[in-house]
């Protein structure tokens, strides 16, 4: 047997109002007059709490979710773009940017500089295994190359002359065969 709720409880569900609040939807636009007065207090007087919040703010991101959504739509990558796709892409881009900036800042500090220049970004990317793999086909303007001196070309000490010479393959990096 179903029981009726007591008279003191509101006729609308509080779970629905929580969903509307979480999604940033104004209840007045949803056509529910009971929920329109929720949160105003003092008989409806006072400041309105329904300021527009960006999707970036809702997701807790710095990168612009709306702009990324617009680019995804204009780029015609797919016929339809889901609501979560630009949020996810913005989060991934923000993470990659933060990672590169942190490593580049460390490279700048190691070189006793306070400003990050393309050389520091190059050093950061090429010294990190995963970022190097991600950006293996990328050229960074004014980035230079990693400092690398082959031991074969250094001047040998008298102690090294008695031992056999290094093979010429000592300087080359081993390349993995593609399957």
PDB file of C-alpha atoms in Angstrom:
ATOM      1  CA  UNK A   1       0.000   0.000   0.000  1.00  0.00           C
ATOM      2  CA  UNK A   2       1.393   3.409  -1.019  1.00  0.00           C
ATOM      3  CA  UNK A   3       1.424   6.200   1.516  1.00  0.00           C
ATOM      4  CA  UNK A   4       0.911   9.817   0.701  1.00  0.00           C
ATOM      5  CA  UNK A   5       3.643  12.240   1.749  1.00  0.00           C
ATOM      6  CA  UNK A   6       2.802  14.476   4.684  1.00  0.00           C
ATOM      7  CA  UNK A   7       1.387  17.916   3.878  1.00  0.00           C
ATOM      8  CA  UNK A   8       4.498  19.752   5.090  1.00  0.00           C
ATOM      9  CA  UNK A   9       6.694  18.370   2.278  1.00  0.00           C
ATOM     10  CA  UNK A  10       6.642  20.183  -1.072  1.00  0.00           C
ATOM     11  CA  UNK A  11       4.706  18.669  -3.956  1.00  0.00           C
ATOM     12  CA  UNK A  12       7.745  18.604  -6.245  1.00  0.00           C
ATOM     13  CA  UNK A  13      10.681  16.278  -5.857  1.00  0.00           C
ATOM     14  CA  UNK A  14      13.818  17.724  -4.290  1.00  0.00           C
ATOM     15  CA  UNK A  15      15.896  15.362  -6.427  1.00  0.00           C
ATOM     16  CA  UNK A  16      14.662  17.128  -9.564  1.00  0.00           C
ATOM     17  CA  UNK A  17      15.601  20.518  -8.167  1.00  0.00           C
ATOM     18  CA  UNK A  18      19.050  19.186  -7.293  1.00  0.00           C
ATOM     19  CA  UNK A  19      19.478  17.979 -10.876  1.00  0.00           C
ATOM     20  CA  UNK A  20      18.421  21.371 -12.202  1.00  0.00           C
ATOM     21  CA  UNK A  21      20.826  23.132  -9.856  1.00  0.00           C
ATOM     22  CA  UNK A  22      23.707  20.815 -10.789  1.00  0.00           C
ATOM     23  CA  UNK A  23      23.084  21.358 -14.479  1.00  0.00           C
ATOM     24  CA  UNK A  24      22.744  25.104 -13.987  1.00  0.00           C
ATOM     25  CA  UNK A  25      19.180  25.127 -15.355  1.00  0.00           C
ATOM     26  CA  UNK A  26      16.821  27.816 -14.146  1.00  0.00           C
ATOM     27  CA  UNK A  27      13.605  26.197 -12.937  1.00  0.00           C
ATOM     28  CA  UNK A  28      11.501  29.037 -14.372  1.00  0.00           C
ATOM     29  CA  UNK A  29      12.501  27.959 -17.876  1.00  0.00           C
ATOM     30  CA  UNK A  30      11.438  24.414 -17.092  1.00  0.00           C
ATOM     31  CA  UNK A  31       7.846  25.566 -16.528  1.00  0.00           C
ATOM     32  CA  UNK A  32       7.654  24.417 -12.916  1.00  0.00           C
ATOM     33  CA  UNK A  33       6.172  27.293 -10.944  1.00  0.00           C
ATOM     34  CA  UNK A  34       6.701  25.518  -7.602  1.00  0.00           C
ATOM     35  CA  UNK A  35      10.455  25.390  -8.171  1.00  0.00           C
ATOM     36  CA  UNK A  36      10.769  28.947  -9.406  1.00  0.00           C
ATOM     37  CA  UNK A  37      10.666  30.373  -5.898  1.00  0.00           C
ATOM     38  CA  UNK A  38      13.259  27.959  -4.507  1.00  0.00           C
ATOM     39  CA  UNK A  39      16.382  29.671  -3.202  1.00  0.00           C
ATOM     40  CA  UNK A  40      15.206  33.260  -3.434  1.00  0.00           C
ATOM     41  CA  UNK A  41      14.012  33.683   0.144  1.00  0.00           C
ATOM     42  CA  UNK A  42      12.206  36.739   1.573  1.00  0.00           C
ATOM     43  CA  UNK A  43       9.218  36.315  -0.700  1.00  0.00           C
ATOM     44  CA  UNK A  44      11.124  36.477  -3.955  1.00  0.00           C
ATOM     45  CA  UNK A  45      13.063  39.667  -3.205  1.00  0.00           C
ATOM     46  CA  UNK A  46      16.822  39.866  -3.375  1.00  0.00           C
ATOM     47  CA  UNK A  47      19.513  38.943  -5.831  1.00  0.00           C
ATOM     48  CA  UNK A  48      18.836  36.381  -8.495  1.00  0.00           C
ATOM     49  CA  UNK A  49      21.120  33.357  -8.151  1.00  0.00           C
ATOM     50  CA  UNK A  50      20.829  32.188 -11.741  1.00  0.00           C
ATOM     51  CA  UNK A  51      23.888  33.835 -13.292  1.00  0.00           C
ATOM     52  CA  UNK A  52      25.131  32.255 -16.488  1.00  0.00           C
ATOM     53  CA  UNK A  53      28.110  30.004 -15.880  1.00  0.00           C
ATOM     54  CA  UNK A  54      30.322  28.785 -18.673  1.00  0.00           C
ATOM     55  CA  UNK A  55      30.822  25.108 -19.378  1.00  0.00           C
ATOM     56  CA  UNK A  56      34.508  25.556 -18.578  1.00  0.00           C
ATOM     57  CA  UNK A  57      33.626  26.794 -15.099  1.00  0.00           C
ATOM     58  CA  UNK A  58      31.193  23.952 -14.550  1.00  0.00           C
ATOM     59  CA  UNK A  59      33.843  21.434 -15.568  1.00  0.00           C
ATOM     60  CA  UNK A  60      36.521  23.203 -13.508  1.00  0.00           C
ATOM     61  CA  UNK A  61      38.740  23.831 -16.541  1.00  0.00           C
ATOM     62  CA  UNK A  62      40.716  26.785 -17.838  1.00  0.00           C
ATOM     63  CA  UNK A  63      40.481  25.819 -21.500  1.00  0.00           C
ATOM     64  CA  UNK A  64      37.369  27.096 -23.340  1.00  0.00           C
ATOM     65  CA  UNK A  65      34.851  24.275 -23.719  1.00  0.00           C
ATOM     66  CA  UNK A  66      32.468  26.374 -25.833  1.00  0.00           C
ATOM     67  CA  UNK A  67      35.161  27.378 -28.307  1.00  0.00           C
ATOM     68  CA  UNK A  68      36.359  23.789 -28.651  1.00  0.00           C
ATOM     69  CA  UNK A  69      32.757  22.689 -29.252  1.00  0.00           C
ATOM     70  CA  UNK A  70      32.423  25.326 -31.960  1.00  0.00           C
ATOM     71  CA  UNK A  71      35.653  24.184 -33.625  1.00  0.00           C
ATOM     72  CA  UNK A  72      34.532  20.558 -33.521  1.00  0.00           C
ATOM     73  CA  UNK A  73      31.250  21.490 -35.203  1.00  0.00           C
ATOM     74  CA  UNK A  74      32.823  23.783 -37.799  1.00  0.00           C
ATOM     75  CA  UNK A  75      35.534  21.251 -38.591  1.00  0.00           C
ATOM     76  CA  UNK A  76      32.907  18.717 -39.678  1.00  0.00           C
ATOM     77  CA  UNK A  77      34.747  15.869 -37.954  1.00  0.00           C
ATOM     78  CA  UNK A  78      31.407  14.162 -37.433  1.00  0.00           C
ATOM     79  CA  UNK A  79      27.790  14.787 -38.277  1.00  0.00           C
ATOM     80  CA  UNK A  80      26.906  15.175 -34.613  1.00  0.00           C
ATOM     81  CA  UNK A  81      28.997  16.170 -31.594  1.00  0.00           C
ATOM     82  CA  UNK A  82      28.030  14.983 -28.113  1.00  0.00           C
ATOM     83  CA  UNK A  83      27.853  17.288 -25.120  1.00  0.00           C
ATOM     84  CA  UNK A  84      30.730  15.574 -23.316  1.00  0.00           C
ATOM     85  CA  UNK A  85      33.163  15.511 -26.241  1.00  0.00           C
ATOM     86  CA  UNK A  86      34.356  19.143 -26.033  1.00  0.00           C
ATOM     87  CA  UNK A  87      34.646  18.908 -22.238  1.00  0.00           C
ATOM     88  CA  UNK A  88      36.809  15.791 -22.489  1.00  0.00           C
ATOM     89  CA  UNK A  89      38.949  17.277 -25.264  1.00  0.00           C
ATOM     90  CA  UNK A  90      39.431  20.513 -23.301  1.00  0.00           C
ATOM     91  CA  UNK A  91      40.501  18.520 -20.239  1.00  0.00           C
ATOM     92  CA  UNK A  92      43.036  16.505 -22.256  1.00  0.00           C
ATOM     93  CA  UNK A  93      44.466  19.622 -23.912  1.00  0.00           C
ATOM     94  CA  UNK A  94      44.707  21.404 -20.572  1.00  0.00           C
ATOM     95  CA  UNK A  95      46.519  18.445 -19.028  1.00  0.00           C
ATOM     96  CA  UNK A  96      49.040  18.230 -21.893  1.00  0.00           C
ATOM     97  CA  UNK A  97      49.657  21.975 -21.757  1.00  0.00           C
ATOM     98  CA  UNK A  98      50.197  21.894 -17.985  1.00  0.00           C
ATOM     99  CA  UNK A  99      52.592  18.957 -18.327  1.00  0.00           C
ATOM    100  CA  UNK A 100      54.694  20.652 -21.022  1.00  0.00           C
ATOM    101  CA  UNK A 101      54.725  23.965 -19.143  1.00  0.00           C
ATOM    102  CA  UNK A 102      55.828  22.302 -15.926  1.00  0.00           C
ATOM    103  CA  UNK A 103      58.706  20.476 -17.623  1.00  0.00           C
ATOM    104  CA  UNK A 104      59.672  23.575 -19.612  1.00  0.00           C
ATOM    105  CA  UNK A 105      59.666  25.640 -16.416  1.00  0.00           C
ATOM    106  CA  UNK A 106      61.998  23.111 -14.815  1.00  0.00           C
ATOM    107  CA  UNK A 107      64.290  23.302 -17.875  1.00  0.00           C
ATOM    108  CA  UNK A 108      64.290  27.111 -17.673  1.00  0.00           C
ATOM    109  CA  UNK A 109      65.130  26.982 -13.965  1.00  0.00           C
ATOM    110  CA  UNK A 110      67.968  24.538 -14.667  1.00  0.00           C
ATOM    111  CA  UNK A 111      69.384  27.060 -17.147  1.00  0.00           C
ATOM    112  CA  UNK A 112      68.964  29.857 -14.561  1.00  0.00           C
ATOM    113  CA  UNK A 113      66.341  31.678 -16.624  1.00  0.00           C
ATOM    114  CA  UNK A 114      63.008  33.090 -15.522  1.00  0.00           C
ATOM    115  CA  UNK A 115      61.353  33.075 -18.941  1.00  0.00           C
ATOM    116  CA  UNK A 116      60.387  29.995 -20.930  1.00  0.00           C
ATOM    117  CA  UNK A 117      61.686  30.138 -24.513  1.00  0.00           C
ATOM    118  CA  UNK A 118      61.254  27.573 -27.334  1.00  0.00           C
ATOM    119  CA  UNK A 119      64.578  25.970 -26.391  1.00  0.00           C
ATOM    120  CA  UNK A 120      63.197  25.057 -22.960  1.00  0.00           C
ATOM    121  CA  UNK A 121      60.066  23.565 -24.526  1.00  0.00           C
ATOM    122  CA  UNK A 122      62.232  21.505 -26.877  1.00  0.00           C
ATOM    123  CA  UNK A 123      64.386  20.235 -24.001  1.00  0.00           C
ATOM    124  CA  UNK A 124      61.286  19.415 -21.959  1.00  0.00           C
ATOM    125  CA  UNK A 125      59.621  17.433 -24.730  1.00  0.00           C
ATOM    126  CA  UNK A 126      62.693  15.561 -25.951  1.00  0.00           C
ATOM    127  CA  UNK A 127      63.814  14.551 -22.447  1.00  0.00           C
ATOM    128  CA  UNK A 128      60.392  13.086 -21.586  1.00  0.00           C
ATOM    129  CA  UNK A 129      59.855   9.665 -23.151  1.00  0.00           C
ATOM    130  CA  UNK A 130      56.069   9.867 -23.585  1.00  0.00           C
ATOM    131  CA  UNK A 131      55.970  13.460 -24.832  1.00  0.00           C
ATOM    132  CA  UNK A 132      58.825  12.702 -27.213  1.00  0.00           C
ATOM    133  CA  UNK A 133      56.853   9.800 -28.646  1.00  0.00           C
ATOM    134  CA  UNK A 134      53.715  11.953 -28.948  1.00  0.00           C
ATOM    135  CA  UNK A 135      55.571  14.777 -30.693  1.00  0.00           C
ATOM    136  CA  UNK A 136      58.126  12.733 -32.606  1.00  0.00           C
ATOM    137  CA  UNK A 137      57.144  14.260 -35.971  1.00  0.00           C
ATOM    138  CA  UNK A 138      57.047  17.822 -34.645  1.00  0.00           C
ATOM    139  CA  UNK A 139      59.625  20.517 -35.307  1.00  0.00           C
ATOM    140  CA  UNK A 140      59.824  23.337 -32.769  1.00  0.00           C
ATOM    141  CA  UNK A 141      61.093  26.581 -34.277  1.00  0.00           C
ATOM    142  CA  UNK A 142      64.211  27.899 -32.508  1.00  0.00           C
ATOM    143  CA  UNK A 143      64.245  24.761 -30.363  1.00  0.00           C
ATOM    144  CA  UNK A 144      67.672  23.469 -31.316  1.00  0.00           C
ATOM    145  CA  UNK A 145      68.696  19.878 -30.648  1.00  0.00           C
ATOM    146  CA  UNK A 146      69.476  17.869 -27.554  1.00  0.00           C
ATOM    147  CA  UNK A 147      73.113  18.064 -26.482  1.00  0.00           C
ATOM    148  CA  UNK A 148      74.633  14.726 -27.489  1.00  0.00           C
ATOM    149  CA  UNK A 149      78.325  14.000 -28.034  1.00  0.00           C
ATOM    150  CA  UNK A 150      79.309  10.587 -29.307  1.00  0.00           C
ATOM    151  CA  UNK A 151      82.044   8.965 -27.227  1.00  0.00           C
ATOM    152  CA  UNK A 152      83.765   7.818 -30.416  1.00  0.00           C
ATOM    153  CA  UNK A 153      84.736  11.380 -31.319  1.00  0.00           C
ATOM    154  CA  UNK A 154      86.110  12.446 -27.951  1.00  0.00           C
ATOM    155  CA  UNK A 155      89.866  12.528 -27.564  1.00  0.00           C
ATOM    156  CA  UNK A 156      91.033   9.169 -26.228  1.00  0.00           C
ATOM    157  CA  UNK A 157      93.063   9.013 -23.051  1.00  0.00           C
ATOM    158  CA  UNK A 158      96.251   6.903 -23.019  1.00  0.00           C
ATOM    159  CA  UNK A 159      94.424   4.305 -20.967  1.00  0.00           C
ATOM    160  CA  UNK A 160      91.789   3.902 -23.710  1.00  0.00           C
ATOM    161  CA  UNK A 161      94.396   3.412 -26.431  1.00  0.00           C
ATOM    162  CA  UNK A 162      95.449   0.077 -24.971  1.00  0.00           C
ATOM    163  CA  UNK A 163      91.892  -1.250 -25.189  1.00  0.00           C
ATOM    164  CA  UNK A 164      90.121  -1.901 -28.441  1.00  0.00           C
ATOM    165  CA  UNK A 165      88.274   0.940 -30.161  1.00  0.00           C
ATOM    166  CA  UNK A 166      84.525   1.322 -29.926  1.00  0.00           C
ATOM    167  CA  UNK A 167      82.531   0.123 -32.898  1.00  0.00           C
ATOM    168  CA  UNK A 168      81.018   2.799 -35.115  1.00  0.00           C
ATOM    169  CA  UNK A 169      77.544   1.745 -34.048  1.00  0.00           C
ATOM    170  CA  UNK A 170      78.178   3.098 -30.533  1.00  0.00           C
ATOM    171  CA  UNK A 171      76.867   6.558 -31.458  1.00  0.00           C
ATOM    172  CA  UNK A 172      73.707   5.504 -33.203  1.00  0.00           C
ATOM    173  CA  UNK A 173      70.514   4.993 -31.287  1.00  0.00           C
ATOM    174  CA  UNK A 174      68.880   1.628 -31.665  1.00  0.00           C
ATOM    175  CA  UNK A 175      65.786   1.833 -33.829  1.00  0.00           C
ATOM    176  CA  UNK A 176      62.911  -0.513 -33.123  1.00  0.00           C
ATOM    177  CA  UNK A 177      61.598  -2.483 -36.054  1.00  0.00           C
ATOM    178  CA  UNK A 178      58.014  -1.742 -36.987  1.00  0.00           C
ATOM    179  CA  UNK A 179      55.737  -4.729 -37.028  1.00  0.00           C
TER     180      UNK A 179
END
